Amino acid sequence: MGVNDGIRDNTNYSTIPEGARPTLEKNDAFFTKKRFGFIFNEEKKTKEVYKEITKVQDLLSPGNSACLGCHAELALRTTLRILGPNTILAIPPGCMGGIGAVGFNGGAGAKIPVFFPLLDNTAAMLAGIKRKYIREGRGDINVVAFAGDGGTADAGFQSLSGAAERGENIIYICYDNEAYMNTGVQRSGTTPKWSWTQTTPVGEQTQGKSQKGKDMPMIMAQHNIPYVATANPSYMHDYIAKLKKAMKVKNGMSYIHLYSGCPTGWKFPTEKTIEVGKLAVETNLYPLWEYEDGKFRLTHEVLKRRPISEYSKSMQKYSHLTEQNLAELQQNVDANYKRFKKLCKI
Amino acid sequence: MGRVDVLNGNKAAAWGAKLARADLMAAYPITPQTPLVEYLASFVADGVIDADLVEVESEHSALSVLQGGVLAGARTFTGTSSQGLALMYEPYIRTSTMRLPIVMALVTREVISPQTVWGGQQDAVTVRDAGWIQIWCESSQEILDSIVQAYKIAENKDVLLPVNVCYDGFSLSHMAERVEIPDQEQVDQFLPKPNISHVKLDPNNPIAVDPLTPGPMLTEFRHKQVTAMNVSKKIIEEVRQEWLEMFGRDYGGLIDQYRMEDAEIALVCLGSPAGTARVAIDEMRNHGIKVGMIRIRVLRPFPDEEILKALVNIKAIGVIDRNVSFAKGMGISFLELKTVFGGLKMPPMIDFIGGLGGSDVTMEQIKQAIVITQHVSEGGEFQEVTWFGLDQIDVETLFTMDKDISLKLKGVSG
């Protein structure tokens, strides 16, 4: 199959080396019972969770304008189901703004109060809302941000960091698709090393982004707020449990960093989103953890780590990587994971 | 009937916010607004006011917190100056376009570069078209009173625009004088609790706020915004009358006139130079020069009709500006004033630029301005824009051209 099948494509492919194709095919036998029995436990949990959440109202409109296979849209839909109608939602400029907030027809995408903050003041605006409602004795209203990586780690970071330090009682969810996707795939502060984007192209002189991305969830944990977690919509049961914990926090900010696979920006087949998301976790590239009461805890043990090449080869944004690049990447992933395991034992 | 205290401009502003019962405040300290934040913090610490004071990490967040607060129904207050206003610019514009009735003290200051922390009006006049109402004060008493009035104007259902209460940094912010602090009960009677419901984020009534807006709708929106700004002129006058009846104090509504009844020439001022000008006018009147003053109290909306009515029989106008526009190297008041006359025959107007970067607009300078304006009113020629301290004002040559004025000048000097 062609790599672009079903992908709404407005990007310039000339910077992608010719002949590059994702290696994930429809018949990939990666997630089979024979190879990994534990994955079936995961799938069982996921099924149960979906059964549970479909019983509650879907607060995101059907027929929204998200790209096919969008991880973030799945996460937003589920997030609203868990948060429920007693919620005020802020979506700064980014992919989800046009989906959860409002289109040209004047109707809202979300069936709860929703607004666009500026790209860089989400946390501050939410702090004002929450403070007023606490004063009015309506502190039970969930005041929630659903922001992209640019609105979180880059332009929005000052406001977010300030709100975290002041202990504002808001829930901040960052869906990290590792670039400015809504404007057509430009690098952000969380874009990982060697990623192809429109502003970190692959050419004679450059091989994608030359710097490593910011580790946002770890930075937020260093703010010592009550609750920080990483999550991945491919492990929905894990995310939902974490979101429920975040909703219970009353003494400060809770922050959830969501892995968010992007078929359009990363260039993988739209039906592979869940699998790509799982590969990120099973390669230890994106460990699922939470930080609570000053302690780090892994919430998903990877029994047998997959090589990072399986992940990088699943999408076109890494298709230019050499064996040497991959070896270095593997080294980085392993070192990071080792360090993280040590943190968990503190 | 209230009490009397000695307050500087910043403390008067803090009292204004307290009496207006603002319940959500956020501010970041910046010279010369800093004492305002400190007074608010001490009011909260001492239980004088019952409000959330959010100690934000920047001015950008200060105004953003207030935006959130208003969207949840709060009455809000903040203050800033100069670079703080510049950093706030992004949410600043949005406050007016979202029609959020926020009141903000704008303690005016020069903008850098060159490096400066002193007074001037450049910050406020630069943002005069960001959609905020701008009320300019001349005394601590006026600052306190105007802040309370500002909420009544901002929250009026036909206005719903944010208001800046502007006062010159240091000249007013740090100058202490006698101020009457009204009783809380009386202010409560004047200013009822806010009922801001035109735009509210409330799960009981879910709406989407500030959606993507296509051109034709945006045009209509902007037109309504401009209309509201015009309507605010009437509301400002009504609030003035009500305040006068209840508290017995008046500063003029849109413009403040001084000895204009029989004036032949007029000074036009904005902010703190007006105080000096009053004394200078009294003195020059003793020398037979029939001079009066118009203080522009509201710069936005611009009181063009009121100014035109006041200046219709004036022979020459001297404008004192503590700010500059790069349009033609003249001050903002001067530039705005020129638009008032439209196709009508305009009396000669001279612009005097001074008081930049914290320097004083001195009594002597204002007297010079009056004498030059008088000279021009009698057909004398002079350059359109004069920079105090830079331009050589050749008074000797000027006045040898006119015997009478020369005599008057001697009177001034003597």
PDB file of C-alpha atoms in Angstrom, chain A residues 54-202:
ATOM      1  CA  THR A  54     -19.145   4.078  25.996  1.00  0.00           C
ATOM      2  CA  LYS A  55     -21.765   3.966  28.763  1.00  0.00           C
ATOM      3  CA  VAL A  56     -21.132   7.640  29.547  1.00  0.00           C
ATOM      4  CA  GLN A  57     -21.973  10.582  27.331  1.00  0.00           C
ATOM      5  CA  ASP A  58     -19.631  11.430  24.482  1.00  0.00           C
ATOM      6  CA  LEU A  59     -19.060  15.160  24.892  1.00  0.00           C
ATOM      7  CA  LEU A  60     -17.177  15.649  21.630  1.00  0.00           C
ATOM      8  CA  SER A  61     -19.241  16.185  18.514  1.00  0.00           C
ATOM      9  CA  PRO A  62     -19.236  13.515  15.829  1.00  0.00           C
ATOM     10  CA  GLY A  63     -17.913  14.381  12.392  1.00  0.00           C
ATOM     11  CA  ASN A  64     -15.205  16.714  13.599  1.00  0.00           C
ATOM     12  CA  SER A  65     -12.301  17.839  11.447  1.00  0.00           C
ATOM     13  CA  ALA A  66      -9.504  15.739  12.948  1.00  0.00           C
ATOM     14  CA  CYS A  67      -7.210  13.894  10.511  1.00  0.00           C
ATOM     15  CA  LEU A  68      -7.816  10.201  10.026  1.00  0.00           C
ATOM     16  CA  GLY A  69      -6.059   8.130  12.643  1.00  0.00           C
ATOM     17  CA  CYS A  70      -5.484  11.054  15.001  1.00  0.00           C
ATOM     18  CA  HIS A  71      -4.293   9.870  18.380  1.00  0.00           C
ATOM     19  CA  ALA A  72      -5.092  13.189  20.051  1.00  0.00           C
ATOM     20  CA  GLU A  73      -8.705  13.175  18.912  1.00  0.00           C
ATOM     21  CA  LEU A  74      -9.180   9.737  20.452  1.00  0.00           C
ATOM     22  CA  ALA A  75      -7.600  11.039  23.637  1.00  0.00           C
ATOM     23  CA  LEU A  76      -9.733  14.204  23.703  1.00  0.00           C
ATOM     24  CA  ARG A  77     -12.957  12.255  23.179  1.00  0.00           C
ATOM     25  CA  THR A  78     -12.090   9.882  25.990  1.00  0.00           C
ATOM     26  CA  THR A  79     -10.837  12.699  28.213  1.00  0.00           C
ATOM     27  CA  LEU A  80     -14.174  14.514  28.001  1.00  0.00           C
ATOM     28  CA  ARG A  81     -16.074  11.321  28.717  1.00  0.00           C
ATOM     29  CA  ILE A  82     -14.087  10.842  31.917  1.00  0.00           C
ATOM     30  CA  LEU A  83     -14.158  14.498  32.977  1.00  0.00           C
ATOM     31  CA  GLY A  84     -17.903  14.712  32.424  1.00  0.00           C
ATOM     32  CA  PRO A  85     -20.094  17.764  31.846  1.00  0.00           C
ATOM     33  CA  ASN A  86     -18.991  19.639  34.978  1.00  0.00           C
ATOM     34  CA  THR A  87     -15.893  20.790  33.132  1.00  0.00           C
ATOM     35  CA  ILE A  88     -14.478  23.930  31.550  1.00  0.00           C
ATOM     36  CA  LEU A  89     -12.079  23.208  28.731  1.00  0.00           C
ATOM     37  CA  ALA A  90      -9.347  25.380  27.254  1.00  0.00           C
ATOM     38  CA  ILE A  91      -7.772  24.441  23.945  1.00  0.00           C
ATOM     39  CA  PRO A  92      -5.038  26.820  22.816  1.00  0.00           C
ATOM     40  CA  PRO A  93      -4.253  27.191  19.098  1.00  0.00           C
ATOM     41  CA  GLY A  94      -3.236  23.835  17.656  1.00  0.00           C
ATOM     42  CA  CYS A  95      -4.797  20.764  16.079  1.00  0.00           C
ATOM     43  CA  MET A  96      -7.455  20.276  18.730  1.00  0.00           C
ATOM     44  CA  GLY A  97      -8.565  23.905  18.665  1.00  0.00           C
ATOM     45  CA  GLY A  98     -10.396  23.442  15.415  1.00  0.00           C
ATOM     46  CA  ILE A  99     -11.877  20.184  16.638  1.00  0.00           C
ATOM     47  CA  GLY A 100     -12.898  20.702  20.234  1.00  0.00           C
ATOM     48  CA  ALA A 101     -13.701  24.371  20.006  1.00  0.00           C
ATOM     49  CA  VAL A 102     -15.500  25.963  17.134  1.00  0.00           C
ATOM     50  CA  GLY A 103     -15.713  25.889  13.365  1.00  0.00           C
ATOM     51  CA  PHE A 104     -17.204  28.315  10.891  1.00  0.00           C
ATOM     52  CA  ASN A 105     -20.748  26.989  11.313  1.00  0.00           C
ATOM     53  CA  GLY A 106     -20.960  28.591  14.737  1.00  0.00           C
ATOM     54  CA  GLY A 107     -21.507  25.291  16.506  1.00  0.00           C
ATOM     55  CA  ALA A 108     -19.144  24.022  19.155  1.00  0.00           C
ATOM     56  CA  GLY A 109     -17.120  20.823  18.848  1.00  0.00           C
ATOM     57  CA  ALA A 110     -17.393  20.110  22.554  1.00  0.00           C
ATOM     58  CA  LYS A 111     -20.606  19.967  24.515  1.00  0.00           C
ATOM     59  CA  ILE A 112     -19.099  21.753  27.520  1.00  0.00           C
ATOM     60  CA  PRO A 113     -17.893  25.347  27.993  1.00  0.00           C
ATOM     61  CA  VAL A 114     -14.862  25.606  25.760  1.00  0.00           C
ATOM     62  CA  PHE A 115     -12.575  28.410  24.671  1.00  0.00           C
ATOM     63  CA  PHE A 116      -9.354  29.192  22.885  1.00  0.00           C
ATOM     64  CA  PRO A 117      -6.844  30.859  25.168  1.00  0.00           C
ATOM     65  CA  LEU A 118      -3.865  32.504  23.506  1.00  0.00           C
ATOM     66  CA  LEU A 119      -1.057  30.137  22.561  1.00  0.00           C
ATOM     67  CA  ASP A 120       0.883  31.231  25.615  1.00  0.00           C
ATOM     68  CA  ASN A 121      -1.536  31.954  28.456  1.00  0.00           C
ATOM     69  CA  THR A 122      -3.596  28.777  28.879  1.00  0.00           C
ATOM     70  CA  ALA A 123      -2.508  27.966  32.428  1.00  0.00           C
ATOM     71  CA  ALA A 124      -2.916  31.569  33.631  1.00  0.00           C
ATOM     72  CA  MET A 125      -6.422  31.934  32.209  1.00  0.00           C
ATOM     73  CA  LEU A 126      -7.481  28.636  33.719  1.00  0.00           C
ATOM     74  CA  ALA A 127      -6.037  29.709  37.064  1.00  0.00           C
ATOM     75  CA  GLY A 128      -8.294  32.780  37.022  1.00  0.00           C
ATOM     76  CA  ILE A 129     -11.367  30.693  36.243  1.00  0.00           C
ATOM     77  CA  LYS A 130     -10.645  28.111  38.915  1.00  0.00           C
ATOM     78  CA  ARG A 131      -9.894  30.715  41.567  1.00  0.00           C
ATOM     79  CA  LYS A 132     -13.187  32.481  40.993  1.00  0.00           C
ATOM     80  CA  TYR A 133     -15.153  29.241  41.092  1.00  0.00           C
ATOM     81  CA  ILE A 134     -13.398  28.159  44.289  1.00  0.00           C
ATOM     82  CA  ARG A 135     -14.387  31.537  45.807  1.00  0.00           C
ATOM     83  CA  GLU A 136     -17.971  30.864  44.760  1.00  0.00           C
ATOM     84  CA  GLY A 137     -17.949  27.435  46.371  1.00  0.00           C
ATOM     85  CA  ARG A 138     -17.930  25.645  43.031  1.00  0.00           C
ATOM     86  CA  GLY A 139     -14.420  24.224  43.288  1.00  0.00           C
ATOM     87  CA  ASP A 140     -15.664  20.857  42.024  1.00  0.00           C
ATOM     88  CA  ILE A 141     -15.707  22.150  38.436  1.00  0.00           C
ATOM     89  CA  ASN A 142     -12.881  20.542  36.458  1.00  0.00           C
ATOM     90  CA  VAL A 143     -10.833  23.311  34.885  1.00  0.00           C
ATOM     91  CA  VAL A 144      -8.775  21.641  32.197  1.00  0.00           C
ATOM     92  CA  ALA A 145      -6.275  22.458  29.459  1.00  0.00           C
ATOM     93  CA  PHE A 146      -5.863  20.261  26.414  1.00  0.00           C
ATOM     94  CA  ALA A 147      -2.825  21.800  24.761  1.00  0.00           C
ATOM     95  CA  GLY A 148      -0.339  20.795  22.120  1.00  0.00           C
ATOM     96  CA  ASP A 149       3.397  20.611  22.689  1.00  0.00           C
ATOM     97  CA  GLY A 150       4.053  24.098  21.302  1.00  0.00           C
ATOM     98  CA  GLY A 151       1.475  25.720  23.565  1.00  0.00           C
ATOM     99  CA  THR A 152       2.963  23.781  26.469  1.00  0.00           C
ATOM    100  CA  ALA A 153       6.704  23.378  26.132  1.00  0.00           C
ATOM    101  CA  ASP A 154       7.473  26.459  24.050  1.00  0.00           C
ATOM    102  CA  ALA A 155       5.272  29.567  23.970  1.00  0.00           C
ATOM    103  CA  GLY A 156       3.095  28.459  26.865  1.00  0.00           C
ATOM    104  CA  PHE A 157       5.844  27.323  29.174  1.00  0.00           C
ATOM    105  CA  GLN A 158       6.231  30.515  31.225  1.00  0.00           C
ATOM    106  CA  SER A 159       2.570  30.647  32.085  1.00  0.00           C
ATOM    107  CA  LEU A 160       2.458  26.901  32.795  1.00  0.00           C
ATOM    108  CA  SER A 161       5.544  26.970  35.006  1.00  0.00           C
ATOM    109  CA  GLY A 162       4.232  29.981  36.916  1.00  0.00           C
ATOM    110  CA  ALA A 163       0.861  28.356  37.500  1.00  0.00           C
ATOM    111  CA  ALA A 164       2.532  25.115  38.632  1.00  0.00           C
ATOM    112  CA  GLU A 165       4.747  26.981  41.082  1.00  0.00           C
ATOM    113  CA  ARG A 166       1.768  28.873  42.534  1.00  0.00           C
ATOM    114  CA  GLY A 167      -0.127  25.618  43.007  1.00  0.00           C
ATOM    115  CA  GLU A 168      -3.076  26.515  40.802  1.00  0.00           C
ATOM    116  CA  ASN A 169      -5.657  23.736  41.058  1.00  0.00           C
ATOM    117  CA  ILE A 170      -6.044  22.964  37.370  1.00  0.00           C
ATOM    118  CA  ILE A 171      -5.583  19.890  35.203  1.00  0.00           C
ATOM    119  CA  TYR A 172      -3.137  20.432  32.374  1.00  0.00           C
ATOM    120  CA  ILE A 173      -3.010  17.826  29.620  1.00  0.00           C
ATOM    121  CA  CYS A 174      -0.421  18.162  26.875  1.00  0.00           C
ATOM    122  CA  TYR A 175      -0.928  16.093  23.745  1.00  0.00           C
ATOM    123  CA  ASP A 176       2.539  15.841  22.310  1.00  0.00           C
ATOM    124  CA  ASN A 177       2.681  15.109  18.587  1.00  0.00           C
ATOM    125  CA  GLU A 178       6.222  16.429  18.581  1.00  0.00           C
ATOM    126  CA  ALA A 179       5.813  19.384  16.219  1.00  0.00           C
ATOM    127  CA  TYR A 180       3.537  22.253  15.223  1.00  0.00           C
ATOM    128  CA  MET A 181       1.210  19.984  13.293  1.00  0.00           C
ATOM    129  CA  ASN A 182      -1.738  22.304  12.788  1.00  0.00           C
ATOM    130  CA  THR A 183       0.383  24.742  10.805  1.00  0.00           C
ATOM    131  CA  GLY A 184       1.994  22.043   8.697  1.00  0.00           C
ATOM    132  CA  VAL A 185       4.693  20.162  10.637  1.00  0.00           C
ATOM    133  CA  GLN A 186       7.295  22.583  11.970  1.00  0.00           C
ATOM    134  CA  ARG A 187       9.751  21.750  14.747  1.00  0.00           C
ATOM    135  CA  SER A 188       8.811  22.368  18.374  1.00  0.00           C
ATOM    136  CA  GLY A 189      10.725  22.133  21.641  1.00  0.00           C
ATOM    137  CA  THR A 190       9.673  18.522  22.091  1.00  0.00           C
ATOM    138  CA  THR A 191      10.536  17.363  18.555  1.00  0.00           C
ATOM    139  CA  PRO A 192      13.014  14.491  19.070  1.00  0.00           C
ATOM    140  CA  LYS A 193      16.490  14.306  17.602  1.00  0.00           C
ATOM    141  CA  TRP A 194      16.687  13.443  13.897  1.00  0.00           C
ATOM    142  CA  SER A 195      13.001  14.008  13.316  1.00  0.00           C
ATOM    143  CA  TRP A 196      12.144  15.249   9.883  1.00  0.00           C
ATOM    144  CA  THR A 197       9.905  18.320   9.965  1.00  0.00           C
ATOM    145  CA  GLN A 198       9.338  21.122   7.469  1.00  0.00           C
ATOM    146  CA  THR A 199      11.773  23.303   9.394  1.00  0.00           C
ATOM    147  CA  THR A 200      14.244  20.517  10.186  1.00  0.00           C
ATOM    148  CA  PRO A 201      14.437  19.000   6.720  1.00  0.00           C
ATOM    149  CA  VAL A 202      16.613  16.166   5.527  1.00  0.00           C
TER     150      VAL A 202
END
